[in-house]
Amino acid sequence: MTSIHRNASAFSPAGTATARTATERKSLNPLEKVVDLAKGGLADVPRFVKMGLDVFEASHAAELNRLFGGDAKPDRLSDGKFVGTQGQTFPPGTALGQIPGVTPKNNPNPSETILYVNGIMTPLDGQLKEMQSIADTSGAKVVGIHNATQGLVTDLAQCVTDKLDKGSNPAVDTLADTVYSELKAGRDVHLMGYSQGGLITARALFDVEQRLRLEDGLSKAQVAQMMSHLKVETFGAASTKYPDGPQYVHYVNNADPVPTLTGLGGSVDPLDFLKDAGKGAVVHRFTDGNLNPISNHMLDTLYMKHRVSFDEARAGQF
């Protein structure tokens, strides 16, 4: 009987990678580690099996990077920065009036500014596209605060820490500092948050509430009165709680699993008593979509179709 050599390289087809060392393996993401370990331990099986793993690794490289953030480093550099027209970024602390925001295609000089925070898995160019959709729908100038993506797994993990109000999130810090500064200056602020961006918005608003109480010594009623100068719209948001004070309009698609499972819930929600949309909030629930949960969650192609002006929404005129 012919013996089978236990040298992994003997079964590596020309042009494919051999098993990596333990040091090299440390730099891989979880799924890549599984593939690499499997390839390194398959020297005793037919050659076509190892070839299959090589093909899998090559053909799914983009998906692996997307899931585990392999291409996310450039986007992380913009985390928590302001975003203006043509994707220009500005450091936290930049005055809103100095940021050239995205304007409606039919109005280069709108009178209102909306501050927008995006959701997960959205690089800078994706947020810019959403900002244009918001500008065209609302008629306002839109300035973004970028919630950078680091891949699906890391983004979802950050959602968990945001819900627990644990750890640092640059987008939360930038939004909270901006809202606090604008309120202290006596200016109204209009906020929009989508998906995780709604969760980031809620967390930032709780931070502002606490800061006004602890740093400025305001009473609960005084804080609520000051925060009433905030207009807040959320779309498919992943937050279950919002502080009292701001004027809220929450959009929830019953066919969207993000807000129905992780946010304020759909039209039928047995856990509704555990959730708080904020005192006086308007929650607009509707059903639109198909069997594709991703398309049912899209901001520009779904939620913006159901948005009405803020005043109409507060009056229930959908």
mmCIF file of C-alpha atoms in Angstrom:
data_model
loop_
_atom_site.group_PDB
_atom_site.id
_atom_site.type_symbol
_atom_site.label_atom_id
_atom_site.label_comp_id
_atom_site.label_asym_id
_atom_site.label_seq_id
_atom_site.Cartn_x
_atom_site.Cartn_y
_atom_site.Cartn_z
ATOM 1 C CA MET A 1 0.000 0.000 0.000
ATOM 2 C CA THR A 2 1.324 3.399 -0.906
ATOM 3 C CA SER A 3 2.045 5.552 2.103
ATOM 4 C CA ILE A 4 0.696 9.106 2.278
ATOM 5 C CA HIS A 5 3.272 11.724 3.215
ATOM 6 C CA ARG A 6 2.231 14.070 6.013
ATOM 7 C CA ASN A 7 3.776 17.126 4.474
ATOM 8 C CA ALA A 8 1.044 19.701 3.850
ATOM 9 C CA SER A 9 3.004 21.361 1.084
ATOM 10 C CA ALA A 10 2.993 18.131 -0.902
ATOM 11 C CA PHE A 11 -0.734 18.531 -1.404
ATOM 12 C CA SER A 12 -0.784 22.250 -2.128
ATOM 13 C CA PRO A 13 -1.512 22.766 -5.816
ATOM 14 C CA ALA A 14 0.729 25.106 -7.732
ATOM 15 C CA GLY A 15 -0.071 28.740 -7.057
ATOM 16 C CA THR A 16 -1.992 28.152 -3.793
ATOM 17 C CA ALA A 17 -0.965 29.021 -0.276
ATOM 18 C CA THR A 18 0.370 26.441 2.180
ATOM 19 C CA ALA A 19 -0.700 26.305 5.820
ATOM 20 C CA ARG A 20 0.381 29.357 7.771
ATOM 21 C CA THR A 21 2.510 29.427 10.910
ATOM 22 C CA ALA A 22 0.920 30.075 14.310
ATOM 23 C CA THR A 23 2.275 33.635 14.253
ATOM 24 C CA GLU A 24 0.815 34.315 10.799
ATOM 25 C CA ARG A 25 -2.510 32.797 11.816
ATOM 26 C CA LYS A 26 -2.958 35.316 14.652
ATOM 27 C CA SER A 27 -3.554 38.093 12.122
ATOM 28 C CA LEU A 28 -6.430 36.253 10.417
ATOM 29 C CA ASN A 29 -10.107 36.839 11.078
ATOM 30 C CA PRO A 30 -12.134 33.965 12.646
ATOM 31 C CA LEU A 31 -13.420 32.370 9.444
ATOM 32 C CA GLU A 32 -10.037 32.606 7.749
ATOM 33 C CA LYS A 33 -8.516 30.822 10.768
ATOM 34 C CA VAL A 34 -10.971 27.970 10.370
ATOM 35 C CA VAL A 35 -10.139 27.610 6.691
ATOM 36 C CA ASP A 36 -6.394 27.796 7.351
ATOM 37 C CA LEU A 37 -6.466 25.236 10.153
ATOM 38 C CA ALA A 38 -8.525 22.899 8.016
ATOM 39 C CA LYS A 39 -6.137 23.212 5.108
ATOM 40 C CA GLY A 40 -3.143 22.576 7.340
ATOM 41 C CA GLY A 41 -4.676 19.428 8.768
ATOM 42 C CA LEU A 42 -5.881 17.816 5.571
ATOM 43 C CA ALA A 43 -2.645 16.325 4.276
ATOM 44 C CA ASP A 44 -4.087 12.808 4.423
ATOM 45 C CA VAL A 45 -7.102 13.418 2.187
ATOM 46 C CA PRO A 46 -7.277 13.584 -1.598
ATOM 47 C CA ARG A 47 -5.751 16.622 -3.246
ATOM 48 C CA PHE A 48 -9.044 17.942 -4.652
ATOM 49 C CA VAL A 49 -10.359 18.577 -1.116
ATOM 50 C CA LYS A 50 -7.519 20.956 -0.346
ATOM 51 C CA MET A 51 -7.966 22.539 -3.756
ATOM 52 C CA GLY A 52 -11.616 23.107 -2.878
ATOM 53 C CA LEU A 53 -10.643 24.978 0.278
ATOM 54 C CA ASP A 54 -8.220 27.129 -1.722
ATOM 55 C CA VAL A 55 -11.002 27.956 -4.179
ATOM 56 C CA PHE A 56 -13.398 28.766 -1.302
ATOM 57 C CA GLU A 57 -10.862 31.059 0.316
ATOM 58 C CA ALA A 58 -10.194 32.904 -2.946
ATOM 59 C CA SER A 59 -13.796 33.188 -4.123
ATOM 60 C CA HIS A 60 -15.063 34.412 -0.764
ATOM 61 C CA ALA A 61 -12.249 36.851 -0.005
ATOM 62 C CA ALA A 62 -14.526 39.872 -0.503
ATOM 63 C CA GLU A 63 -17.212 38.410 1.741
ATOM 64 C CA LEU A 64 -14.674 37.579 4.445
ATOM 65 C CA ASN A 65 -13.327 41.103 4.332
ATOM 66 C CA ARG A 66 -16.845 42.556 4.491
ATOM 67 C CA LEU A 67 -17.848 40.378 7.431
ATOM 68 C CA PHE A 68 -14.702 40.846 9.471
ATOM 69 C CA GLY A 69 -13.606 44.308 8.427
ATOM 70 C CA GLY A 70 -10.594 43.428 6.286
ATOM 71 C CA ASP A 71 -11.098 46.555 4.156
ATOM 72 C CA ALA A 72 -12.444 48.760 6.941
ATOM 73 C CA LYS A 73 -9.257 50.531 8.028
ATOM 74 C CA PRO A 74 -9.707 53.574 5.722
ATOM 75 C CA ASP A 75 -13.296 54.010 6.922
ATOM 76 C CA ARG A 76 -12.219 53.874 10.563
ATOM 77 C CA LEU A 77 -10.142 56.977 9.951
ATOM 78 C CA SER A 78 -13.408 58.912 9.510
ATOM 79 C CA ASP A 79 -15.128 57.487 12.598
ATOM 80 C CA GLY A 80 -16.909 60.244 14.508
ATOM 81 C CA LYS A 81 -15.998 62.941 11.986
ATOM 82 C CA PHE A 82 -18.432 65.345 10.379
ATOM 83 C CA VAL A 83 -19.279 64.659 6.743
ATOM 84 C CA GLY A 84 -20.061 67.384 4.235
ATOM 85 C CA THR A 85 -20.624 67.723 0.525
ATOM 86 C CA GLN A 86 -18.619 65.447 -1.796
ATOM 87 C CA GLY A 87 -17.648 63.326 1.189
ATOM 88 C CA GLN A 88 -15.405 65.932 2.790
ATOM 89 C CA THR A 89 -14.694 65.158 6.441
ATOM 90 C CA PHE A 90 -14.139 67.571 9.304
ATOM 91 C CA PRO A 91 -12.811 66.863 12.807
ATOM 92 C CA PRO A 92 -15.079 66.781 15.865
ATOM 93 C CA GLY A 93 -15.528 70.238 17.328
ATOM 94 C CA THR A 94 -15.856 71.946 13.958
ATOM 95 C CA ALA A 95 -18.657 74.511 14.055
ATOM 96 C CA LEU A 96 -21.690 73.309 12.103
ATOM 97 C CA GLY A 97 -21.828 76.609 10.234
ATOM 98 C CA GLN A 98 -18.367 75.926 8.808
ATOM 99 C CA ILE A 99 -19.310 72.582 7.263
ATOM 100 C CA PRO A 100 -20.597 72.696 3.663
ATOM 101 C CA GLY A 101 -23.392 70.166 3.915
ATOM 102 C CA VAL A 102 -25.213 68.212 1.249
ATOM 103 C CA THR A 103 -28.038 70.302 -0.209
ATOM 104 C CA PRO A 104 -31.199 69.385 -2.149
ATOM 105 C CA LYS A 105 -30.672 69.118 -5.887
ATOM 106 C CA ASN A 106 -33.296 71.815 -6.465
ATOM 107 C CA ASN A 107 -32.239 74.196 -3.665
ATOM 108 C CA PRO A 108 -28.595 75.111 -2.999
ATOM 109 C CA ASN A 109 -29.489 77.414 -0.087
ATOM 110 C CA PRO A 110 -31.901 75.668 2.307
ATOM 111 C CA SER A 111 -32.835 77.366 5.547
ATOM 112 C CA GLU A 112 -32.606 74.320 7.831
ATOM 113 C CA THR A 113 -29.793 71.913 8.697
ATOM 114 C CA ILE A 114 -30.231 68.257 9.643
ATOM 115 C CA LEU A 115 -27.531 66.354 11.500
ATOM 116 C CA TYR A 116 -27.538 62.714 10.363
ATOM 117 C CA VAL A 117 -25.966 59.533 11.803
ATOM 118 C CA ASN A 118 -25.831 56.399 9.622
ATOM 119 C CA GLY A 119 -26.245 52.720 10.499
ATOM 120 C CA ILE A 120 -23.980 49.670 10.355
ATOM 121 C CA MET A 121 -22.028 48.445 7.317
ATOM 122 C CA THR A 122 -22.083 51.906 5.739
ATOM 123 C CA PRO A 123 -18.807 53.340 4.450
ATOM 124 C CA LEU A 124 -18.408 57.040 3.831
ATOM 125 C CA ASP A 125 -19.675 56.947 0.237
ATOM 126 C CA GLY A 126 -22.768 55.054 1.377
ATOM 127 C CA GLN A 127 -23.559 57.673 4.004
ATOM 128 C CA LEU A 128 -23.087 60.402 1.417
ATOM 129 C CA LYS A 129 -25.711 58.748 -0.805
ATOM 130 C CA GLU A 130 -28.127 58.588 2.140
ATOM 131 C CA MET A 131 -27.465 62.234 2.956
ATOM 132 C CA GLN A 132 -28.420 63.231 -0.585
ATOM 133 C CA SER A 133 -31.658 61.260 -0.311
ATOM 134 C CA ILE A 134 -32.473 62.975 3.002
ATOM 135 C CA ALA A 135 -31.685 66.404 1.544
ATOM 136 C CA ASP A 136 -33.889 65.828 -1.503
ATOM 137 C CA THR A 137 -36.755 64.484 0.624
ATOM 138 C CA SER A 138 -36.613 67.044 3.436
ATOM 139 C CA GLY A 139 -35.486 70.143 1.552
ATOM 140 C CA ALA A 140 -32.811 70.734 4.209
ATOM 141 C CA LYS A 141 -29.032 70.865 4.214
ATOM 142 C CA VAL A 142 -27.606 67.651 5.674
ATOM 143 C CA VAL A 143 -24.412 67.317 7.693
ATOM 144 C CA GLY A 144 -23.348 63.816 8.620
ATOM 145 C CA ILE A 145 -21.630 62.360 11.651
ATOM 146 C CA HIS A 146 -19.917 59.232 10.430
ATOM 147 C CA ASN A 147 -20.493 55.924 12.186
ATOM 148 C CA ALA A 148 -17.633 53.972 10.617
ATOM 149 C CA THR A 149 -17.919 50.326 9.664
ATOM 150 C CA GLN A 150 -15.389 47.702 10.733
ATOM 151 C CA GLY A 151 -17.213 44.734 9.244
ATOM 152 C CA LEU A 152 -20.497 43.090 10.189
ATOM 153 C CA VAL A 153 -19.275 41.216 13.265
ATOM 154 C CA THR A 154 -17.566 44.229 14.837
ATOM 155 C CA ASP A 155 -20.435 46.563 13.927
ATOM 156 C CA LEU A 156 -22.966 44.271 15.599
ATOM 157 C CA ALA A 157 -20.763 43.975 18.674
ATOM 158 C CA GLN A 158 -20.666 47.767 18.878
ATOM 159 C CA CYS A 159 -24.475 47.853 18.748
ATOM 160 C CA VAL A 160 -24.513 45.675 21.860
ATOM 161 C CA THR A 161 -22.127 47.980 23.738
ATOM 162 C CA ASP A 162 -24.160 50.998 22.620
ATOM 163 C CA LYS A 163 -27.302 49.394 24.045
ATOM 164 C CA LEU A 164 -25.481 48.748 27.317
ATOM 165 C CA ASP A 165 -23.949 52.263 27.241
ATOM 166 C CA LYS A 166 -20.519 50.701 27.577
ATOM 167 C CA GLY A 167 -17.263 51.535 25.859
ATOM 168 C CA SER A 168 -16.414 54.424 23.592
ATOM 169 C CA ASN A 169 -18.107 55.222 20.301
ATOM 170 C CA PRO A 170 -16.654 58.243 18.468
ATOM 171 C CA ALA A 171 -19.968 58.972 16.720
ATOM 172 C CA VAL A 172 -21.754 59.108 20.088
ATOM 173 C CA ASP A 173 -19.133 61.480 21.487
ATOM 174 C CA THR A 174 -19.254 63.841 18.502
ATOM 175 C CA LEU A 175 -23.054 63.941 18.458
ATOM 176 C CA ALA A 176 -23.350 64.460 22.218
ATOM 177 C CA ASP A 177 -20.758 67.265 22.253
ATOM 178 C CA THR A 178 -22.403 68.964 19.262
ATOM 179 C CA VAL A 179 -25.922 68.800 20.667
ATOM 180 C CA TYR A 180 -24.766 70.035 24.070
ATOM 181 C CA SER A 181 -22.868 72.967 22.538
ATOM 182 C CA GLU A 182 -25.751 73.944 20.263
ATOM 183 C CA LEU A 183 -28.276 73.834 23.094
ATOM 184 C CA LYS A 184 -26.025 75.889 25.361
ATOM 185 C CA ALA A 185 -25.748 78.435 22.547
ATOM 186 C CA GLY A 186 -29.535 78.645 22.381
ATOM 187 C CA ARG A 187 -29.857 77.050 18.950
ATOM 188 C CA ASP A 188 -32.411 74.472 17.810
ATOM 189 C CA VAL A 189 -31.076 71.222 16.393
ATOM 190 C CA HIS A 190 -32.692 68.738 13.994
ATOM 191 C CA LEU A 191 -31.343 65.182 14.249
ATOM 192 C CA MET A 192 -31.866 62.060 12.161
ATOM 193 C CA GLY A 193 -30.663 58.574 13.017
ATOM 194 C CA TYR A 194 -31.023 55.420 10.955
ATOM 195 C CA SER A 195 -30.649 51.844 12.254
ATOM 196 C CA GLN A 196 -27.612 51.870 14.592
ATOM 197 C CA GLY A 197 -27.559 55.605 13.983
ATOM 198 C CA GLY A 198 -30.838 55.801 15.910
ATOM 199 C CA LEU A 199 -29.232 53.874 18.751
ATOM 200 C CA ILE A 200 -26.232 56.213 18.667
ATOM 201 C CA THR A 201 -28.626 59.183 18.731
ATOM 202 C CA ALA A 202 -30.452 57.831 21.785
ATOM 203 C CA ARG A 203 -27.186 57.156 23.616
ATOM 204 C CA ALA A 204 -25.894 60.648 22.822
ATOM 205 C CA LEU A 205 -29.138 62.227 24.020
ATOM 206 C CA PHE A 206 -28.914 60.380 27.331
ATOM 207 C CA ASP A 207 -25.336 61.676 27.633
ATOM 208 C CA VAL A 208 -26.523 65.241 27.003
ATOM 209 C CA GLU A 209 -29.303 64.820 29.565
ATOM 210 C CA GLN A 210 -26.825 63.628 32.173
ATOM 211 C CA ARG A 211 -24.375 66.402 31.369
ATOM 212 C CA LEU A 212 -27.023 69.086 31.764
ATOM 213 C CA ARG A 213 -27.983 67.610 35.133
ATOM 214 C CA LEU A 214 -24.494 67.010 36.535
ATOM 215 C CA GLU A 215 -22.373 69.753 34.954
ATOM 216 C CA ASP A 216 -24.969 72.523 34.776
ATOM 217 C CA GLY A 217 -27.039 71.600 37.825
ATOM 218 C CA LEU A 218 -30.349 71.797 35.971
ATOM 219 C CA SER A 219 -33.462 70.146 37.338
ATOM 220 C CA LYS A 220 -35.163 67.353 35.453
ATOM 221 C CA ALA A 221 -37.848 69.784 34.276
ATOM 222 C CA GLN A 222 -35.235 72.326 33.164
ATOM 223 C CA VAL A 223 -33.359 69.671 31.231
ATOM 224 C CA ALA A 224 -36.540 68.561 29.475
ATOM 225 C CA GLN A 225 -37.332 72.173 28.598
ATOM 226 C CA MET A 226 -33.882 72.773 27.120
ATOM 227 C CA MET A 227 -33.963 69.506 25.177
ATOM 228 C CA SER A 228 -37.362 70.419 23.737
ATOM 229 C CA HIS A 229 -35.365 72.489 21.245
ATOM 230 C CA LEU A 230 -34.340 69.212 19.609
ATOM 231 C CA LYS A 231 -36.236 67.691 16.702
ATOM 232 C CA VAL A 232 -35.396 64.007 16.441
ATOM 233 C CA GLU A 233 -36.382 61.625 13.657
ATOM 234 C CA THR A 234 -35.400 57.958 13.651
ATOM 235 C CA PHE A 235 -35.831 55.382 10.889
ATOM 236 C CA GLY A 236 -35.669 51.646 11.565
ATOM 237 C CA ALA A 237 -33.766 52.445 14.742
ATOM 238 C CA ALA A 238 -32.292 49.824 17.061
ATOM 239 C CA SER A 239 -32.970 51.648 20.338
ATOM 240 C CA THR A 240 -35.769 50.801 22.779
ATOM 241 C CA LYS A 241 -35.429 53.895 24.971
ATOM 242 C CA TYR A 242 -35.113 57.660 24.504
ATOM 243 C CA PRO A 243 -34.910 60.448 27.112
ATOM 244 C CA ASP A 244 -37.831 62.816 27.656
ATOM 245 C CA GLY A 245 -37.661 66.347 26.308
ATOM 246 C CA PRO A 246 -36.929 66.231 22.562
ATOM 247 C CA GLN A 247 -39.703 66.271 19.974
ATOM 248 C CA TYR A 248 -39.629 62.773 18.483
ATOM 249 C CA VAL A 249 -40.912 61.115 15.334
ATOM 250 C CA HIS A 250 -39.993 57.439 15.013
ATOM 251 C CA TYR A 251 -40.592 55.522 11.763
ATOM 252 C CA VAL A 252 -40.996 51.743 12.129
ATOM 253 C CA ASN A 253 -41.647 49.388 9.235
ATOM 254 C CA ASN A 254 -43.468 46.306 10.522
ATOM 255 C CA ALA A 255 -41.654 44.306 7.826
ATOM 256 C CA ASP A 256 -38.252 45.469 9.077
ATOM 257 C CA PRO A 257 -36.671 43.136 11.667
ATOM 258 C CA VAL A 258 -34.278 45.764 13.032
ATOM 259 C CA PRO A 259 -36.777 48.077 14.792
ATOM 260 C CA THR A 260 -39.341 45.340 15.406
ATOM 261 C CA LEU A 261 -36.847 43.008 17.115
ATOM 262 C CA THR A 262 -34.250 45.394 18.557
ATOM 263 C CA GLY A 263 -36.027 48.753 18.667
ATOM 264 C CA LEU A 264 -39.438 50.115 19.605
ATOM 265 C CA GLY A 265 -41.265 47.103 18.160
ATOM 266 C CA GLY A 266 -43.954 46.678 15.552
ATOM 267 C CA SER A 267 -47.687 47.241 15.717
ATOM 268 C CA VAL A 268 -48.057 44.062 17.771
ATOM 269 C CA ASP A 269 -45.387 43.908 20.463
ATOM 270 C CA PRO A 270 -45.851 41.964 23.717
ATOM 271 C CA LEU A 271 -42.805 43.734 25.166
ATOM 272 C CA ASP A 272 -44.101 47.227 24.466
ATOM 273 C CA PHE A 273 -44.350 47.981 28.203
ATOM 274 C CA LEU A 274 -40.555 47.704 28.465
ATOM 275 C CA LYS A 275 -39.923 50.376 25.824
ATOM 276 C CA ASP A 276 -39.935 54.159 25.937
ATOM 277 C CA ALA A 277 -40.088 56.262 22.772
ATOM 278 C CA GLY A 278 -39.754 59.483 24.787
ATOM 279 C CA LYS A 279 -42.547 61.573 26.273
ATOM 280 C CA GLY A 280 -44.946 62.816 23.613
ATOM 281 C CA ALA A 281 -43.217 60.876 20.843
ATOM 282 C CA VAL A 282 -45.013 60.085 17.602
ATOM 283 C CA VAL A 283 -44.341 56.531 16.458
ATOM 284 C CA HIS A 284 -45.411 55.925 12.877
ATOM 285 C CA ARG A 285 -45.735 52.211 12.189
ATOM 286 C CA PHE A 286 -46.488 50.999 8.687
ATOM 287 C CA THR A 287 -46.051 47.819 6.657
ATOM 288 C CA ASP A 288 -44.089 47.934 3.437
ATOM 289 C CA GLY A 289 -41.819 45.378 1.829
ATOM 290 C CA ASN A 290 -41.382 41.789 0.787
ATOM 291 C CA LEU A 291 -39.552 38.699 1.990
ATOM 292 C CA ASN A 292 -36.183 40.452 1.756
ATOM 293 C CA PRO A 293 -35.360 41.898 5.213
ATOM 294 C CA ILE A 294 -32.506 43.977 3.808
ATOM 295 C CA SER A 295 -34.644 45.861 1.289
ATOM 296 C CA ASN A 296 -37.302 46.310 3.995
ATOM 297 C CA HIS A 297 -34.702 48.123 6.100
ATOM 298 C CA MET A 298 -33.249 50.483 3.478
ATOM 299 C CA LEU A 299 -33.299 54.187 4.267
ATOM 300 C CA ASP A 300 -33.170 55.803 0.837
ATOM 301 C CA THR A 301 -35.375 53.352 -1.080
ATOM 302 C CA LEU A 302 -37.960 52.576 1.620
ATOM 303 C CA TYR A 303 -38.095 54.785 4.702
ATOM 304 C CA MET A 304 -37.714 58.047 2.814
ATOM 305 C CA LYS A 305 -40.817 57.142 0.784
ATOM 306 C CA HIS A 306 -42.863 57.249 3.989
ATOM 307 C CA ARG A 307 -41.355 60.368 5.507
ATOM 308 C CA VAL A 308 -43.465 63.525 5.656
ATOM 309 C CA SER A 309 -42.386 66.928 6.927
ATOM 310 C CA PHE A 310 -41.572 67.056 10.634
ATOM 311 C CA ASP A 311 -44.561 69.271 11.472
ATOM 312 C CA GLU A 312 -46.945 67.028 9.523
ATOM 313 C CA ALA A 313 -45.551 63.975 11.277
ATOM 314 C CA ARG A 314 -45.922 65.534 14.728
ATOM 315 C CA ALA A 315 -49.530 66.280 13.817
ATOM 316 C CA GLY A 316 -50.065 62.661 12.727
ATOM 317 C CA GLN A 317 -50.601 63.623 9.086
ATOM 318 C CA PHE A 318 -48.933 60.697 7.358
#
